[in-house]
mmCIF file with all atom_site columns, C-alpha atoms in Angstrom:
data_model
loop_
_atom_site.group_PDB
_atom_site.id
_atom_site.type_symbol
_atom_site.label_atom_id
_atom_site.label_alt_id
_atom_site.label_comp_id
_atom_site.label_asym_id
_atom_site.label_entity_id
_atom_site.label_seq_id
_atom_site.pdbx_PDB_ins_code
_atom_site.Cartn_x
_atom_site.Cartn_y
_atom_site.Cartn_z
_atom_site.occupancy
_atom_site.B_iso_or_equiv
_atom_site.pdbx_formal_charge
_atom_site.auth_seq_id
_atom_site.auth_comp_id
_atom_site.auth_asym_id
_atom_site.auth_atom_id
_atom_site.pdbx_PDB_model_num
ATOM 1  C CA . ARG A 1 1  ? 98.320  26.408 115.638 1.00 0.00 ? 1  ARG A CA 1
ATOM 2  C CA . LEU A 1 2  ? 95.547  28.975 115.349 1.00 0.00 ? 2  LEU A CA 1
ATOM 3  C CA . ARG A 1 3  ? 98.005  31.759 114.610 1.00 0.00 ? 3  ARG A CA 1
ATOM 4  C CA . SER A 1 4  ? 99.435  29.808 111.673 1.00 0.00 ? 4  SER A CA 1
ATOM 5  C CA . ALA A 1 5  ? 95.974  28.830 110.349 1.00 0.00 ? 5  ALA A CA 1
ATOM 6  C CA . PRO A 1 6  ? 94.080  31.040 107.877 1.00 0.00 ? 6  PRO A CA 1
ATOM 7  C CA . VAL A 1 7  ? 91.542  32.172 110.490 1.00 0.00 ? 7  VAL A CA 1
ATOM 8  C CA . THR A 1 8  ? 90.919  35.338 112.458 1.00 0.00 ? 8  THR A CA 1
ATOM 9  C CA . VAL A 1 9  ? 91.616  34.925 116.160 1.00 0.00 ? 9  VAL A CA 1
ATOM 10 C CA . ARG A 1 10 ? 89.458  36.766 118.714 1.00 0.00 ? 10 ARG A CA 1
ATOM 11 C CA . PHE A 1 11 ? 89.234  36.515 122.479 1.00 0.00 ? 11 PHE A CA 1
ATOM 12 C CA . VAL A 1 12 ? 85.608  37.061 123.495 1.00 0.00 ? 12 VAL A CA 1
ATOM 13 C CA . THR A 1 13 ? 84.282  37.751 126.997 1.00 0.00 ? 13 THR A CA 1
ATOM 14 C CA . ASN A 1 14 ? 81.138  39.099 128.580 1.00 0.00 ? 14 ASN A CA 1
ATOM 15 C CA . THR A 1 15 ? 82.984  40.970 131.319 1.00 0.00 ? 15 THR A CA 1
ATOM 16 C CA . THR A 1 16 ? 81.823  44.504 132.074 1.00 0.00 ? 16 THR A CA 1
ATOM 17 C CA . LYS A 1 17 ? 84.105  44.999 135.063 1.00 0.00 ? 17 LYS A CA 1
ATOM 18 C CA . GLU A 1 18 ? 87.305  46.081 133.295 1.00 0.00 ? 18 GLU A CA 1
ATOM 19 C CA . SER A 1 19 ? 88.463  47.842 130.154 1.00 0.00 ? 19 SER A CA 1
ATOM 20 C CA . LYS A 1 20 ? 90.028  46.062 127.207 1.00 0.00 ? 20 LYS A CA 1
ATOM 21 C CA . ARG A 1 21 ? 93.388  47.563 128.195 1.00 0.00 ? 21 ARG A CA 1
ATOM 22 C CA . ASP A 1 22 ? 93.159  46.075 131.714 1.00 0.00 ? 22 ASP A CA 1
ATOM 23 C CA . LEU A 1 23 ? 92.046  42.740 130.289 1.00 0.00 ? 23 LEU A CA 1
ATOM 24 C CA . LEU A 1 24 ? 94.950  42.804 127.831 1.00 0.00 ? 24 LEU A CA 1
ATOM 25 C CA . GLU A 1 25 ? 97.433  43.413 130.654 1.00 0.00 ? 25 GLU A CA 1
ATOM 26 C CA . ARG A 1 26 ? 95.958  40.560 132.687 1.00 0.00 ? 26 ARG A CA 1
ATOM 27 C CA . LEU A 1 27 ? 96.009  38.112 129.759 1.00 0.00 ? 27 LEU A CA 1
ATOM 28 C CA . THR A 1 28 ? 99.549  39.008 128.655 1.00 0.00 ? 28 THR A CA 1
ATOM 29 C CA . GLY A 1 29 ? 100.597 38.639 132.292 1.00 0.00 ? 29 GLY A CA 1
ATOM 30 C CA . LEU A 1 30 ? 99.261  35.086 132.128 1.00 0.00 ? 30 LEU A CA 1
ATOM 31 C CA . GLY A 1 31 ? 101.417 34.426 129.067 1.00 0.00 ? 31 GLY A CA 1
ATOM 32 C CA . PHE A 1 32 ? 98.913  34.952 126.245 1.00 0.00 ? 32 PHE A CA 1
ATOM 33 C CA . ASP A 1 33 ? 100.314 36.376 123.006 1.00 0.00 ? 33 ASP A CA 1
ATOM 34 C CA . ILE A 1 34 ? 97.446  38.732 122.253 1.00 0.00 ? 34 ILE A CA 1
ATOM 35 C CA . ALA A 1 35 ? 96.800  42.192 120.807 1.00 0.00 ? 35 ALA A CA 1
ATOM 36 C CA . GLU A 1 36 ? 94.140  44.588 122.094 1.00 0.00 ? 36 GLU A CA 1
ATOM 37 C CA . ASN A 1 37 ? 92.259  44.514 118.769 1.00 0.00 ? 37 ASN A CA 1
ATOM 38 C CA . GLU A 1 38 ? 91.837  40.738 119.210 1.00 0.00 ? 38 GLU A CA 1
ATOM 39 C CA . ILE A 1 39 ? 89.711  41.246 122.331 1.00 0.00 ? 39 ILE A CA 1
ATOM 40 C CA . PHE A 1 40 ? 85.947  41.636 121.960 1.00 0.00 ? 40 PHE A CA 1
ATOM 41 C CA . THR A 1 41 ? 83.911  42.317 125.099 1.00 0.00 ? 41 THR A CA 1
ATOM 42 C CA . SER A 1 42 ? 80.321  43.142 125.877 1.00 0.00 ? 42 SER A CA 1
ATOM 43 C CA . LEU A 1 43 ? 81.550  46.710 126.400 1.00 0.00 ? 43 LEU A CA 1
ATOM 44 C CA . THR A 1 44 ? 82.907  46.645 122.833 1.00 0.00 ? 44 THR A CA 1
ATOM 45 C CA . ALA A 1 45 ? 79.461  45.586 121.614 1.00 0.00 ? 45 ALA A CA 1
ATOM 46 C CA . ALA A 1 46 ? 77.797  48.304 123.711 1.00 0.00 ? 46 ALA A CA 1
ATOM 47 C CA . ARG A 1 47 ? 80.135  50.982 122.362 1.00 0.00 ? 47 ARG A CA 1
ATOM 48 C CA . ASN A 1 48 ? 79.514  49.831 118.775 1.00 0.00 ? 48 ASN A CA 1
ATOM 49 C CA . LEU A 1 49 ? 75.760  50.072 119.320 1.00 0.00 ? 49 LEU A CA 1
ATOM 50 C CA . LEU A 1 50 ? 76.054  53.532 120.903 1.00 0.00 ? 50 LEU A CA 1
ATOM 51 C CA . GLU A 1 51 ? 78.028  54.746 117.891 1.00 0.00 ? 51 GLU A CA 1
ATOM 52 C CA . GLN A 1 52 ? 75.612  53.181 115.399 1.00 0.00 ? 52 GLN A CA 1
ATOM 53 C CA . GLN A 1 53 ? 72.554  54.620 117.134 1.00 0.00 ? 53 GLN A CA 1
ATOM 54 C CA . GLN A 1 54 ? 74.303  57.957 117.810 1.00 0.00 ? 54 GLN A CA 1
ATOM 55 C CA . VAL A 1 55 ? 73.028  58.160 121.385 1.00 0.00 ? 55 VAL A CA 1
ATOM 56 C CA . ARG A 1 56 ? 74.500  59.705 124.522 1.00 0.00 ? 56 ARG A CA 1
ATOM 57 C CA . PRO A 1 57 ? 74.558  57.194 127.380 1.00 0.00 ? 57 PRO A CA 1
ATOM 58 C CA . LEU A 1 58 ? 74.393  57.409 131.107 1.00 0.00 ? 58 LEU A CA 1
ATOM 59 C CA . LEU A 1 59 ? 77.153  54.917 131.903 1.00 0.00 ? 59 LEU A CA 1
ATOM 60 C CA . LEU A 1 60 ? 76.311  52.675 134.859 1.00 0.00 ? 60 LEU A CA 1
ATOM 61 C CA . VAL A 1 61 ? 79.568  50.748 134.604 1.00 0.00 ? 61 VAL A CA 1
ATOM 62 C CA . ASP A 1 62 ? 82.527  50.175 136.875 1.00 0.00 ? 62 ASP A CA 1
ATOM 63 C CA . ASP A 1 63 ? 85.045  53.029 136.812 1.00 0.00 ? 63 ASP A CA 1
ATOM 64 C CA . LYS A 1 64 ? 87.638  50.586 135.401 1.00 0.00 ? 64 LYS A CA 1
ATOM 65 C CA . ALA A 1 65 ? 85.386  50.091 132.345 1.00 0.00 ? 65 ALA A CA 1
ATOM 66 C CA . LEU A 1 66 ? 85.090  53.808 131.506 1.00 0.00 ? 66 LEU A CA 1
ATOM 67 C CA . PRO A 1 67 ? 88.184  53.917 129.240 1.00 0.00 ? 67 PRO A CA 1
ATOM 68 C CA . ASP A 1 68 ? 86.304  51.752 126.723 1.00 0.00 ? 68 ASP A CA 1
ATOM 69 C CA . PHE A 1 69 ? 83.862  54.650 126.262 1.00 0.00 ? 69 PHE A CA 1
ATOM 70 C CA . THR A 1 70 ? 86.423  57.417 125.726 1.00 0.00 ? 70 THR A CA 1
ATOM 71 C CA . GLY A 1 71 ? 85.125  59.863 123.133 1.00 0.00 ? 71 GLY A CA 1
ATOM 72 C CA . ILE A 1 72 ? 81.475  58.890 123.561 1.00 0.00 ? 72 ILE A CA 1
ATOM 73 C CA . GLY A 1 73 ? 79.364  61.913 124.489 1.00 0.00 ? 73 GLY A CA 1
ATOM 74 C CA . THR A 1 74 ? 77.490  61.543 127.767 1.00 0.00 ? 74 THR A CA 1
ATOM 75 C CA . ASP A 1 75 ? 76.012  65.048 128.076 1.00 0.00 ? 75 ASP A CA 1
ATOM 76 C CA . ASN A 1 76 ? 72.223  65.092 128.368 1.00 0.00 ? 76 ASN A CA 1
ATOM 77 C CA . PRO A 1 77 ? 71.943  61.267 128.153 1.00 0.00 ? 77 PRO A CA 1
ATOM 78 C CA . ASN A 1 78 ? 69.211  59.646 126.079 1.00 0.00 ? 78 ASN A CA 1
ATOM 79 C CA . ALA A 1 79 ? 70.287  56.025 126.699 1.00 0.00 ? 79 ALA A CA 1
ATOM 80 C CA . VAL A 1 80 ? 71.587  53.910 129.581 1.00 0.00 ? 80 VAL A CA 1
ATOM 81 C CA . VAL A 1 81 ? 74.414  51.348 129.565 1.00 0.00 ? 81 VAL A CA 1
ATOM 82 C CA . VAL A 1 82 ? 74.355  48.978 132.542 1.00 0.00 ? 82 VAL A CA 1
ATOM 83 C CA . GLY A 1 83 ? 77.305  46.847 133.568 1.00 0.00 ? 83 GLY A CA 1
ATOM 84 C CA . LEU A 1 84 ? 78.453  45.171 136.768 1.00 0.00 ? 84 LEU A CA 1
ATOM 85 C CA . ALA A 1 85 ? 78.890  48.227 138.977 1.00 0.00 ? 85 ALA A CA 1
ATOM 86 C CA . PRO A 1 86 ? 77.269  47.759 142.398 1.00 0.00 ? 86 PRO A CA 1
ATOM 87 C CA . GLU A 1 87 ? 78.718  51.050 143.675 1.00 0.00 ? 87 GLU A CA 1
ATOM 88 C CA . HIS A 1 88 ? 76.613  52.923 141.091 1.00 0.00 ? 88 HIS A CA 1
ATOM 89 C CA . PHE A 1 89 ? 73.320  51.219 141.942 1.00 0.00 ? 89 PHE A CA 1
ATOM 90 C CA . HIS A 1 90 ? 71.807  53.590 144.454 1.00 0.00 ? 90 HIS A CA 1
ATOM 91 C CA . TYR A 1 91 ? 68.615  55.628 144.602 1.00 0.00 ? 91 TYR A CA 1
ATOM 92 C CA . GLU A 1 92 ? 70.022  58.802 143.029 1.00 0.00 ? 92 GLU A CA 1
ATOM 93 C CA . MET A 1 93 ? 71.638  56.981 140.085 1.00 0.00 ? 93 MET A CA 1
ATOM 94 C CA . MET A 1 94 ? 68.577  54.815 139.471 1.00 0.00 ? 94 MET A CA 1
ATOM 95 C CA . ASN A 1 95 ? 66.456  57.976 139.380 1.00 0.00 ? 95 ASN A CA 1
ATOM 96 C CA . ARG A 1 96 ? 68.787  59.479 136.764 1.00 0.00 ? 96 ARG A CA 1
ATOM 97 C CA . ALA A 1 97 ? 68.660  56.294 134.698 1.00 0.00 ? 97 ALA A CA 1
ATOM 98 C CA . PHE A 1 98 ? 64.855  56.113 134.731 1.00 0.00 ? 98 PHE A CA 1
ATOM 99 C CA . ARG A 1 99 ? 64.514  59.775 133.800 1.00 0.00 ? 99 ARG A CA 1
#
């Protein structure tokens, strides 16, 4: 019914554990008729903000989330993006983030 209605359909999630591509594959595997551009995640919001502010982040996100930041410069970071990534929360990485 939503697809035939005059509304824009979006699938919104706050997940930071996987890329939109992985999420798309999981949802289509469950039978959802969905396109990647219909998915909006907290990583999408973070990427949009990074682009608007023109900053270079240190990405403390799960490796599966990295594809959502393709093309974003991360050399000499001047910002930090934090997602659910316990394997990246260790002394050395926290030091980098605080610096």
